[in-house]
Amino acid sequence: MGDQGPYQAALNGKESVVLEVLKSQPDLLNQQLDKGMYTGYTLLHCAAAKGHISLANTLLNRGASTTPVNPKGKTAADLAEKGGHVALASLLRSRATRPP
């Protein structure tokens, strides 16, 4: 996935932009960015890293997975915690996707 637009929108907490893109490209929900500074990030990683709890919750409600890891092995919950977003990290861990 080369288009960083929706990922940048998620980093900036622009929920309406992210949701508009997901309408036409629902496969982006759990797709990891394949280039740039945020390689390996999903939309949920982006929202979590910057503490955008409302956007993260919306993505979770749409089926975003909490299990993908970035190249450093970090989940969205790990990034939220690292950024000091304790409530968001807790939410993500409570909604952790469990393997079948």
PDB file of N, CA and C in Angstrom:
ATOM      1  N   MET A   1       0.851  -1.176   0.000  1.00  0.00           N
ATOM      2  CA  MET A   1       0.000   0.000   0.000  1.00  0.00           C
ATOM      3  C   MET A   1       0.889   1.229   0.000  1.00  0.00           C
ATOM      4  N   GLY A   2       0.955   1.909  -1.105  1.00  0.00           N
ATOM      5  CA  GLY A   2       1.842   3.037  -1.223  1.00  0.00           C
ATOM      6  C   GLY A   2       1.232   4.372  -0.834  1.00  0.00           C
ATOM      7  N   ASP A   3      -0.081   4.530  -0.913  1.00  0.00           N
ATOM      8  CA  ASP A   3      -0.731   5.808  -0.626  1.00  0.00           C
ATOM      9  C   ASP A   3      -0.780   6.043   0.883  1.00  0.00           C
ATOM     10  N   GLN A   4      -0.035   7.030   1.319  1.00  0.00           N
ATOM     11  CA  GLN A   4       0.051   7.294   2.754  1.00  0.00           C
ATOM     12  C   GLN A   4      -1.062   8.196   3.261  1.00  0.00           C
ATOM     13  N   GLY A   5      -1.908   8.732   2.378  1.00  0.00           N
ATOM     14  CA  GLY A   5      -2.947   9.676   2.754  1.00  0.00           C
ATOM     15  C   GLY A   5      -3.803   9.258   3.932  1.00  0.00           C
ATOM     16  N   PRO A   6      -4.445   8.078   3.868  1.00  0.00           N
ATOM     17  CA  PRO A   6      -5.293   7.689   4.993  1.00  0.00           C
ATOM     18  C   PRO A   6      -4.509   7.437   6.281  1.00  0.00           C
ATOM     19  N   TYR A   7      -3.278   6.993   6.139  1.00  0.00           N
ATOM     20  CA  TYR A   7      -2.448   6.745   7.319  1.00  0.00           C
ATOM     21  C   TYR A   7      -2.061   8.075   7.962  1.00  0.00           C
ATOM     22  N   GLN A   8      -1.743   9.076   7.145  1.00  0.00           N
ATOM     23  CA  GLN A   8      -1.450  10.409   7.662  1.00  0.00           C
ATOM     24  C   GLN A   8      -2.685  10.992   8.330  1.00  0.00           C
ATOM     25  N   ALA A   9      -3.854  10.771   7.721  1.00  0.00           N
ATOM     26  CA  ALA A   9      -5.102  11.247   8.321  1.00  0.00           C
ATOM     27  C   ALA A   9      -5.315  10.599   9.692  1.00  0.00           C
ATOM     28  N   ALA A  10      -5.013   9.307   9.804  1.00  0.00           N
ATOM     29  CA  ALA A  10      -5.159   8.608  11.091  1.00  0.00           C
ATOM     30  C   ALA A  10      -4.178   9.163  12.119  1.00  0.00           C
ATOM     31  N   LEU A  11      -2.955   9.454  11.691  1.00  0.00           N
ATOM     32  CA  LEU A  11      -1.973  10.053  12.599  1.00  0.00           C
ATOM     33  C   LEU A  11      -2.456  11.405  13.120  1.00  0.00           C
ATOM     34  N   ASN A  12      -3.193  12.121  12.279  1.00  0.00           N
ATOM     35  CA  ASN A  12      -3.691  13.444  12.647  1.00  0.00           C
ATOM     36  C   ASN A  12      -5.077  13.414  13.278  1.00  0.00           C
ATOM     37  N   GLY A  13      -5.629  12.218  13.465  1.00  0.00           N
ATOM     38  CA  GLY A  13      -6.928  12.090  14.122  1.00  0.00           C
ATOM     39  C   GLY A  13      -8.093  12.552  13.273  1.00  0.00           C
ATOM     40  N   LYS A  14      -7.925  12.572  11.976  1.00  0.00           N
ATOM     41  CA  LYS A  14      -8.982  13.018  11.061  1.00  0.00           C
ATOM     42  C   LYS A  14      -9.917  11.859  10.739  1.00  0.00           C
ATOM     43  N   GLU A  15     -10.783  11.584  11.690  1.00  0.00           N
ATOM     44  CA  GLU A  15     -11.677  10.434  11.613  1.00  0.00           C
ATOM     45  C   GLU A  15     -12.550  10.461  10.367  1.00  0.00           C
ATOM     46  N   SER A  16     -13.101  11.608  10.020  1.00  0.00           N
ATOM     47  CA  SER A  16     -13.992  11.681   8.862  1.00  0.00           C
ATOM     48  C   SER A  16     -13.259  11.340   7.568  1.00  0.00           C
ATOM     49  N   VAL A  17     -12.004  11.740   7.448  1.00  0.00           N
ATOM     50  CA  VAL A  17     -11.207  11.427   6.258  1.00  0.00           C
ATOM     51  C   VAL A  17     -10.949   9.920   6.184  1.00  0.00           C
ATOM     52  N   VAL A  18     -10.550   9.339   7.301  1.00  0.00           N
ATOM     53  CA  VAL A  18     -10.277   7.897   7.340  1.00  0.00           C
ATOM     54  C   VAL A  18     -11.536   7.116   6.980  1.00  0.00           C
ATOM     55  N   LEU A  19     -12.664   7.488   7.555  1.00  0.00           N
ATOM     56  CA  LEU A  19     -13.912   6.764   7.283  1.00  0.00           C
ATOM     57  C   LEU A  19     -14.341   6.905   5.828  1.00  0.00           C
ATOM     58  N   GLU A  20     -14.131   8.061   5.250  1.00  0.00           N
ATOM     59  CA  GLU A  20     -14.473   8.267   3.837  1.00  0.00           C
ATOM     60  C   GLU A  20     -13.630   7.358   2.940  1.00  0.00           C
ATOM     61  N   VAL A  21     -12.356   7.252   3.226  1.00  0.00           N
ATOM     62  CA  VAL A  21     -11.469   6.380   2.444  1.00  0.00           C
ATOM     63  C   VAL A  21     -11.883   4.925   2.614  1.00  0.00           C
ATOM     64  N   LEU A  22     -12.240   4.527   3.839  1.00  0.00           N
ATOM     65  CA  LEU A  22     -12.633   3.137   4.087  1.00  0.00           C
ATOM     66  C   LEU A  22     -13.915   2.753   3.351  1.00  0.00           C
ATOM     67  N   LYS A  23     -14.756   3.729   3.034  1.00  0.00           N
ATOM     68  CA  LYS A  23     -15.969   3.425   2.272  1.00  0.00           C
ATOM     69  C   LYS A  23     -15.624   2.840   0.909  1.00  0.00           C
ATOM     70  N   SER A  24     -14.626   3.406   0.260  1.00  0.00           N
ATOM     71  CA  SER A  24     -14.256   2.938  -1.076  1.00  0.00           C
ATOM     72  C   SER A  24     -13.115   1.928  -1.065  1.00  0.00           C
ATOM     73  N   GLN A  25     -12.391   1.853   0.045  1.00  0.00           N
ATOM     74  CA  GLN A  25     -11.254   0.932   0.140  1.00  0.00           C
ATOM     75  C   GLN A  25     -11.264   0.208   1.487  1.00  0.00           C
ATOM     76  N   PRO A  26     -12.275  -0.623   1.726  1.00  0.00           N
ATOM     77  CA  PRO A  26     -12.394  -1.273   3.038  1.00  0.00           C
ATOM     78  C   PRO A  26     -11.219  -2.189   3.381  1.00  0.00           C
ATOM     79  N   ASP A  27     -10.495  -2.652   2.372  1.00  0.00           N
ATOM     80  CA  ASP A  27      -9.346  -3.518   2.628  1.00  0.00           C
ATOM     81  C   ASP A  27      -8.208  -2.791   3.349  1.00  0.00           C
ATOM     82  N   LEU A  28      -8.252  -1.467   3.384  1.00  0.00           N
ATOM     83  CA  LEU A  28      -7.215  -0.702   4.088  1.00  0.00           C
ATOM     84  C   LEU A  28      -7.302  -0.850   5.601  1.00  0.00           C
ATOM     85  N   LEU A  29      -8.430  -1.321   6.101  1.00  0.00           N
ATOM     86  CA  LEU A  29      -8.646  -1.380   7.545  1.00  0.00           C
ATOM     87  C   LEU A  29      -7.496  -2.070   8.273  1.00  0.00           C
ATOM     88  N   ASN A  30      -7.032  -3.187   7.757  1.00  0.00           N
ATOM     89  CA  ASN A  30      -5.961  -3.931   8.425  1.00  0.00           C
ATOM     90  C   ASN A  30      -4.693  -4.035   7.583  1.00  0.00           C
ATOM     91  N   GLN A  31      -4.611  -3.222   6.534  1.00  0.00           N
ATOM     92  CA  GLN A  31      -3.441  -3.275   5.672  1.00  0.00           C
ATOM     93  C   GLN A  31      -2.307  -2.454   6.273  1.00  0.00           C
ATOM     94  N   GLN A  32      -1.098  -3.039   6.216  1.00  0.00           N
ATOM     95  CA  GLN A  32       0.065  -2.346   6.761  1.00  0.00           C
ATOM     96  C   GLN A  32       0.754  -1.534   5.670  1.00  0.00           C
ATOM     97  N   LEU A  33       1.130  -0.322   6.021  1.00  0.00           N
ATOM     98  CA  LEU A  33       1.825   0.570   5.107  1.00  0.00           C
ATOM     99  C   LEU A  33       3.151  -0.077   4.706  1.00  0.00           C
ATOM    100  N   ASP A  34       3.493   0.024   3.410  1.00  0.00           N
ATOM    101  CA  ASP A  34       4.689  -0.693   2.952  1.00  0.00           C
ATOM    102  C   ASP A  34       5.892   0.190   2.652  1.00  0.00           C
ATOM    103  N   LYS A  35       5.803   1.474   2.974  1.00  0.00           N
ATOM    104  CA  LYS A  35       6.977   2.333   2.779  1.00  0.00           C
ATOM    105  C   LYS A  35       6.874   3.578   3.639  1.00  0.00           C
ATOM    106  N   GLY A  36       8.001   4.232   3.778  1.00  0.00           N
ATOM    107  CA  GLY A  36       8.033   5.473   4.534  1.00  0.00           C
ATOM    108  C   GLY A  36       8.331   5.276   6.008  1.00  0.00           C
ATOM    109  N   MET A  37       8.253   6.361   6.712  1.00  0.00           N
ATOM    110  CA  MET A  37       8.581   6.383   8.138  1.00  0.00           C
ATOM    111  C   MET A  37       7.696   5.457   8.970  1.00  0.00           C
ATOM    112  N   TYR A  38       6.482   5.240   8.506  1.00  0.00           N
ATOM    113  CA  TYR A  38       5.540   4.425   9.261  1.00  0.00           C
ATOM    114  C   TYR A  38       5.317   3.049   8.627  1.00  0.00           C
ATOM    115  N   THR A  39       6.328   2.520   7.997  1.00  0.00           N
ATOM    116  CA  THR A  39       6.258   1.184   7.400  1.00  0.00           C
ATOM    117  C   THR A  39       5.804   0.184   8.453  1.00  0.00           C
ATOM    118  N   GLY A  40       4.851  -0.649   8.062  1.00  0.00           N
ATOM    119  CA  GLY A  40       4.360  -1.688   8.959  1.00  0.00           C
ATOM    120  C   GLY A  40       3.200  -1.251   9.837  1.00  0.00           C
ATOM    121  N   TYR A  41       2.842   0.022   9.793  1.00  0.00           N
ATOM    122  CA  TYR A  41       1.732   0.524  10.600  1.00  0.00           C
ATOM    123  C   TYR A  41       0.406   0.272   9.889  1.00  0.00           C
ATOM    124  N   THR A  42      -0.595  -0.079  10.675  1.00  0.00           N
ATOM    125  CA  THR A  42      -1.976  -0.107  10.193  1.00  0.00           C
ATOM    126  C   THR A  42      -2.603   1.238  10.574  1.00  0.00           C
ATOM    127  N   LEU A  43      -3.828   1.455  10.133  1.00  0.00           N
ATOM    128  CA  LEU A  43      -4.537   2.667  10.553  1.00  0.00           C
ATOM    129  C   LEU A  43      -4.657   2.721  12.068  1.00  0.00           C
ATOM    130  N   LEU A  44      -4.859   1.549  12.689  1.00  0.00           N
ATOM    131  CA  LEU A  44      -4.986   1.492  14.149  1.00  0.00           C
ATOM    132  C   LEU A  44      -3.666   1.861  14.820  1.00  0.00           C
ATOM    133  N   HIS A  45      -2.538   1.396  14.278  1.00  0.00           N
ATOM    134  CA  HIS A  45      -1.235   1.802  14.811  1.00  0.00           C
ATOM    135  C   HIS A  45      -1.113   3.329  14.792  1.00  0.00           C
ATOM    136  N   CYS A  46      -1.492   3.926  13.665  1.00  0.00           N
ATOM    137  CA  CYS A  46      -1.372   5.381  13.509  1.00  0.00           C
ATOM    138  C   CYS A  46      -2.214   6.123  14.537  1.00  0.00           C
ATOM    139  N   ALA A  47      -3.460   5.731  14.668  1.00  0.00           N
ATOM    140  CA  ALA A  47      -4.345   6.382  15.631  1.00  0.00           C
ATOM    141  C   ALA A  47      -3.828   6.194  17.058  1.00  0.00           C
ATOM    142  N   ALA A  48      -3.382   4.992  17.368  1.00  0.00           N
ATOM    143  CA  ALA A  48      -2.920   4.679  18.720  1.00  0.00           C
ATOM    144  C   ALA A  48      -1.645   5.429  19.076  1.00  0.00           C
ATOM    145  N   ALA A  49      -0.729   5.529  18.130  1.00  0.00           N
ATOM    146  CA  ALA A  49       0.548   6.185  18.394  1.00  0.00           C
ATOM    147  C   ALA A  49       0.368   7.639  18.808  1.00  0.00           C
ATOM    148  N   LYS A  50      -0.677   8.259  18.293  1.00  0.00           N
ATOM    149  CA  LYS A  50      -0.919   9.675  18.582  1.00  0.00           C
ATOM    150  C   LYS A  50      -2.040   9.898  19.593  1.00  0.00           C
ATOM    151  N   GLY A  51      -2.584   8.800  20.133  1.00  0.00           N
ATOM    152  CA  GLY A  51      -3.575   8.925  21.205  1.00  0.00           C
ATOM    153  C   GLY A  51      -4.979   9.279  20.765  1.00  0.00           C
ATOM    154  N   HIS A  52      -5.321   8.988  19.536  1.00  0.00           N
ATOM    155  CA  HIS A  52      -6.657   9.311  19.021  1.00  0.00           C
ATOM    156  C   HIS A  52      -7.647   8.195  19.385  1.00  0.00           C
ATOM    157  N   ILE A  53      -8.145   8.261  20.611  1.00  0.00           N
ATOM    158  CA  ILE A  53      -8.976   7.186  21.160  1.00  0.00           C
ATOM    159  C   ILE A  53     -10.306   7.031  20.412  1.00  0.00           C
ATOM    160  N   SER A  54     -10.926   8.124  20.014  1.00  0.00           N
ATOM    161  CA  SER A  54     -12.193   8.029  19.294  1.00  0.00           C
ATOM    162  C   SER A  54     -12.007   7.306  17.960  1.00  0.00           C
ATOM    163  N   LEU A  55     -10.981   7.687  17.219  1.00  0.00           N
ATOM    164  CA  LEU A  55     -10.703   7.034  15.939  1.00  0.00           C
ATOM    165  C   LEU A  55     -10.347   5.571  16.156  1.00  0.00           C
ATOM    166  N   ALA A  56      -9.529   5.282  17.150  1.00  0.00           N
ATOM    167  CA  ALA A  56      -9.153   3.894  17.428  1.00  0.00           C
ATOM    168  C   ALA A  56     -10.396   3.062  17.753  1.00  0.00           C
ATOM    169  N   ASN A  57     -11.280   3.589  18.550  1.00  0.00           N
ATOM    170  CA  ASN A  57     -12.505   2.882  18.907  1.00  0.00           C
ATOM    171  C   ASN A  57     -13.370   2.636  17.670  1.00  0.00           C
ATOM    172  N   THR A  58     -13.468   3.634  16.802  1.00  0.00           N
ATOM    173  CA  THR A  58     -14.226   3.477  15.565  1.00  0.00           C
ATOM    174  C   THR A  58     -13.615   2.383  14.696  1.00  0.00           C
ATOM    175  N   LEU A  59     -12.296   2.377  14.577  1.00  0.00           N
ATOM    176  CA  LEU A  59     -11.627   1.346  13.774  1.00  0.00           C
ATOM    177  C   LEU A  59     -11.854  -0.043  14.377  1.00  0.00           C
ATOM    178  N   LEU A  60     -11.787  -0.144  15.688  1.00  0.00           N
ATOM    179  CA  LEU A  60     -12.053  -1.423  16.355  1.00  0.00           C
ATOM    180  C   LEU A  60     -13.478  -1.888  16.070  1.00  0.00           C
ATOM    181  N   ASN A  61     -14.428  -0.975  16.151  1.00  0.00           N
ATOM    182  CA  ASN A  61     -15.825  -1.324  15.895  1.00  0.00           C
ATOM    183  C   ASN A  61     -16.057  -1.747  14.453  1.00  0.00           C
ATOM    184  N   ARG A  62     -15.188  -1.330  13.556  1.00  0.00           N
ATOM    185  CA  ARG A  62     -15.285  -1.725  12.149  1.00  0.00           C
ATOM    186  C   ARG A  62     -14.505  -3.011  11.861  1.00  0.00           C
ATOM    187  N   GLY A  63     -13.857  -3.561  12.889  1.00  0.00           N
ATOM    188  CA  GLY A  63     -13.162  -4.834  12.716  1.00  0.00           C
ATOM    189  C   GLY A  63     -11.655  -4.771  12.627  1.00  0.00           C
ATOM    190  N   ALA A  64     -11.068  -3.639  12.991  1.00  0.00           N
ATOM    191  CA  ALA A  64      -9.607  -3.535  12.973  1.00  0.00           C
ATOM    192  C   ALA A  64      -9.008  -4.564  13.933  1.00  0.00           C
ATOM    193  N   SER A  65      -7.955  -5.199  13.476  1.00  0.00           N
ATOM    194  CA  SER A  65      -7.259  -6.193  14.292  1.00  0.00           C
ATOM    195  C   SER A  65      -6.242  -5.502  15.191  1.00  0.00           C
ATOM    196  N   THR A  66      -6.117  -5.999  16.402  1.00  0.00           N
ATOM    197  CA  THR A  66      -5.142  -5.458  17.350  1.00  0.00           C
ATOM    198  C   THR A  66      -3.827  -6.227  17.325  1.00  0.00           C
ATOM    199  N   THR A  67      -3.735  -7.274  16.518  1.00  0.00           N
ATOM    200  CA  THR A  67      -2.552  -8.138  16.560  1.00  0.00           C
ATOM    201  C   THR A  67      -1.399  -7.778  15.629  1.00  0.00           C
ATOM    202  N   PRO A  68      -1.597  -7.021  14.541  1.00  0.00           N
ATOM    203  CA  PRO A  68      -0.440  -6.728  13.687  1.00  0.00           C
ATOM    204  C   PRO A  68       0.665  -6.016  14.460  1.00  0.00           C
ATOM    205  N   VAL A  69       1.892  -6.318  14.081  1.00  0.00           N
ATOM    206  CA  VAL A  69       3.050  -5.673  14.691  1.00  0.00           C
ATOM    207  C   VAL A  69       3.833  -4.928  13.611  1.00  0.00           C
ATOM    208  N   ASN A  70       4.447  -3.837  14.020  1.00  0.00           N
ATOM    209  CA  ASN A  70       5.288  -3.077  13.098  1.00  0.00           C
ATOM    210  C   ASN A  70       6.661  -3.756  13.020  1.00  0.00           C
ATOM    211  N   PRO A  71       7.584  -3.245  12.211  1.00  0.00           N
ATOM    212  CA  PRO A  71       8.894  -3.892  12.097  1.00  0.00           C
ATOM    213  C   PRO A  71       9.673  -3.997  13.410  1.00  0.00           C
ATOM    214  N   LYS A  72       9.300  -3.198  14.391  1.00  0.00           N
ATOM    215  CA  LYS A  72       9.958  -3.281  15.705  1.00  0.00           C
ATOM    216  C   LYS A  72       9.207  -4.216  16.652  1.00  0.00           C
ATOM    217  N   GLY A  73       8.187  -4.913  16.120  1.00  0.00           N
ATOM    218  CA  GLY A  73       7.441  -5.867  16.921  1.00  0.00           C
ATOM    219  C   GLY A  73       6.401  -5.251  17.841  1.00  0.00           C
ATOM    220  N   LYS A  74       6.002  -4.020  17.570  1.00  0.00           N
ATOM    221  CA  LYS A  74       5.061  -3.315  18.440  1.00  0.00           C
ATOM    222  C   LYS A  74       3.638  -3.356  17.892  1.00  0.00           C
ATOM    223  N   THR A  75       2.699  -3.639  18.772  1.00  0.00           N
ATOM    224  CA  THR A  75       1.282  -3.580  18.428  1.00  0.00           C
ATOM    225  C   THR A  75       0.797  -2.147  18.617  1.00  0.00           C
ATOM    226  N   ALA A  76      -0.424  -1.887  18.206  1.00  0.00           N
ATOM    227  CA  ALA A  76      -1.021  -0.566  18.421  1.00  0.00           C
ATOM    228  C   ALA A  76      -1.067  -0.239  19.916  1.00  0.00           C
ATOM    229  N   ALA A  77      -1.386  -1.227  20.741  1.00  0.00           N
ATOM    230  CA  ALA A  77      -1.434  -1.010  22.195  1.00  0.00           C
ATOM    231  C   ALA A  77      -0.058  -0.617  22.730  1.00  0.00           C
ATOM    232  N   ASP A  78       0.985  -1.254  22.222  1.00  0.00           N
ATOM    233  CA  ASP A  78       2.348  -0.916  22.649  1.00  0.00           C
ATOM    234  C   ASP A  78       2.677   0.541  22.312  1.00  0.00           C
ATOM    235  N   LEU A  79       2.282   0.968  21.109  1.00  0.00           N
ATOM    236  CA  LEU A  79       2.561   2.341  20.682  1.00  0.00           C
ATOM    237  C   LEU A  79       1.782   3.352  21.517  1.00  0.00           C
ATOM    238  N   ALA A  80       0.529   3.024  21.833  1.00  0.00           N
ATOM    239  CA  ALA A  80      -0.277   3.909  22.681  1.00  0.00           C
ATOM    240  C   ALA A  80       0.378   4.059  24.051  1.00  0.00           C
ATOM    241  N   GLU A  81       0.796   2.946  24.614  1.00  0.00           N
ATOM    242  CA  GLU A  81       1.441   2.973  25.925  1.00  0.00           C
ATOM    243  C   GLU A  81       2.746   3.782  25.882  1.00  0.00           C
ATOM    244  N   LYS A  82       3.541   3.556  24.859  1.00  0.00           N
ATOM    245  CA  LYS A  82       4.805   4.289  24.719  1.00  0.00           C
ATOM    246  C   LYS A  82       4.563   5.791  24.642  1.00  0.00           C
ATOM    247  N   GLY A  83       3.461   6.190  24.011  1.00  0.00           N
ATOM    248  CA  GLY A  83       3.131   7.605  23.887  1.00  0.00           C
ATOM    249  C   GLY A  83       2.452   8.192  25.116  1.00  0.00           C
ATOM    250  N   GLY A  84       2.266   7.376  26.150  1.00  0.00           N
ATOM    251  CA  GLY A  84       1.643   7.856  27.379  1.00  0.00           C
ATOM    252  C   GLY A  84       0.129   7.863  27.343  1.00  0.00           C
ATOM    253  N   HIS A  85      -0.437   7.179  26.354  1.00  0.00           N
ATOM    254  CA  HIS A  85      -1.893   7.113  26.202  1.00  0.00           C
ATOM    255  C   HIS A  85      -2.411   5.844  26.888  1.00  0.00           C
ATOM    256  N   VAL A  86      -2.377   5.870  28.200  1.00  0.00           N
ATOM    257  CA  VAL A  86      -2.664   4.691  29.015  1.00  0.00           C
ATOM    258  C   VAL A  86      -4.087   4.174  28.819  1.00  0.00           C
ATOM    259  N   ALA A  87      -5.066   5.061  28.790  1.00  0.00           N
ATOM    260  CA  ALA A  87      -6.461   4.632  28.613  1.00  0.00           C
ATOM    261  C   ALA A  87      -6.654   3.956  27.258  1.00  0.00           C
ATOM    262  N   LEU A  88      -6.008   4.501  26.228  1.00  0.00           N
ATOM    263  CA  LEU A  88      -6.110   3.906  24.899  1.00  0.00           C
ATOM    264  C   LEU A  88      -5.421   2.554  24.861  1.00  0.00           C
ATOM    265  N   ALA A  89      -4.262   2.435  25.458  1.00  0.00           N
ATOM    266  CA  ALA A  89      -3.556   1.149  25.506  1.00  0.00           C
ATOM    267  C   ALA A  89      -4.417   0.103  26.206  1.00  0.00           C
ATOM    268  N   SER A  90      -5.068   0.503  27.281  1.00  0.00           N
ATOM    269  CA  SER A  90      -5.947  -0.398  28.019  1.00  0.00           C
ATOM    270  C   SER A  90      -7.138  -0.831  27.158  1.00  0.00           C
ATOM    271  N   LEU A  91      -7.737   0.121  26.457  1.00  0.00           N
ATOM    272  CA  LEU A  91      -8.845  -0.200  25.557  1.00  0.00           C
ATOM    273  C   LEU A  91      -8.405  -1.213  24.498  1.00  0.00           C
ATOM    274  N   LEU A  92      -7.269  -0.962  23.879  1.00  0.00           N
ATOM    275  CA  LEU A  92      -6.779  -1.861  22.835  1.00  0.00           C
ATOM    276  C   LEU A  92      -6.508  -3.259  23.375  1.00  0.00           C
ATOM    277  N   ARG A  93      -5.926  -3.324  24.549  1.00  0.00           N
ATOM    278  CA  ARG A  93      -5.648  -4.649  25.133  1.00  0.00           C
ATOM    279  C   ARG A  93      -6.944  -5.362  25.520  1.00  0.00           C
ATOM    280  N   SER A  94      -7.943  -4.603  25.952  1.00  0.00           N
ATOM    281  CA  SER A  94      -9.214  -5.229  26.328  1.00  0.00           C
ATOM    282  C   SER A  94      -9.965  -5.745  25.100  1.00  0.00           C
ATOM    283  N   ARG A  95      -9.674  -5.163  23.949  1.00  0.00           N
ATOM    284  CA  ARG A  95     -10.340  -5.562  22.702  1.00  0.00           C
ATOM    285  C   ARG A  95      -9.415  -6.414  21.836  1.00  0.00           C
ATOM    286  N   ALA A  96      -8.360  -6.934  22.439  1.00  0.00           N
ATOM    287  CA  ALA A  96      -7.377  -7.705  21.674  1.00  0.00           C
ATOM    288  C   ALA A  96      -8.038  -8.810  20.865  1.00  0.00           C
ATOM    289  N   THR A  97      -7.609  -8.883  19.621  1.00  0.00           N
ATOM    290  CA  THR A  97      -8.097  -9.916  18.724  1.00  0.00           C
ATOM    291  C   THR A  97      -7.473 -11.236  19.150  1.00  0.00           C
ATOM    292  N   ARG A  98      -8.301 -12.193  19.354  1.00  0.00           N
ATOM    293  CA  ARG A  98      -7.789 -13.504  19.768  1.00  0.00           C
ATOM    294  C   ARG A  98      -7.819 -14.465  18.595  1.00  0.00           C
ATOM    295  N   PRO A  99      -6.717 -15.219  18.400  1.00  0.00           N
ATOM    296  CA  PRO A  99      -6.711 -16.184  17.308  1.00  0.00           C
ATOM    297  C   PRO A  99      -7.793 -17.240  17.493  1.00  0.00           C
ATOM    298  N   PRO A 100      -8.314 -17.791  16.395  1.00  0.00           N
ATOM    299  CA  PRO A 100      -9.384 -18.801  16.517  1.00  0.00           C
ATOM    300  C   PRO A 100      -8.933 -20.051  17.247  1.00  0.00           C
TER     301      PRO A 100
END
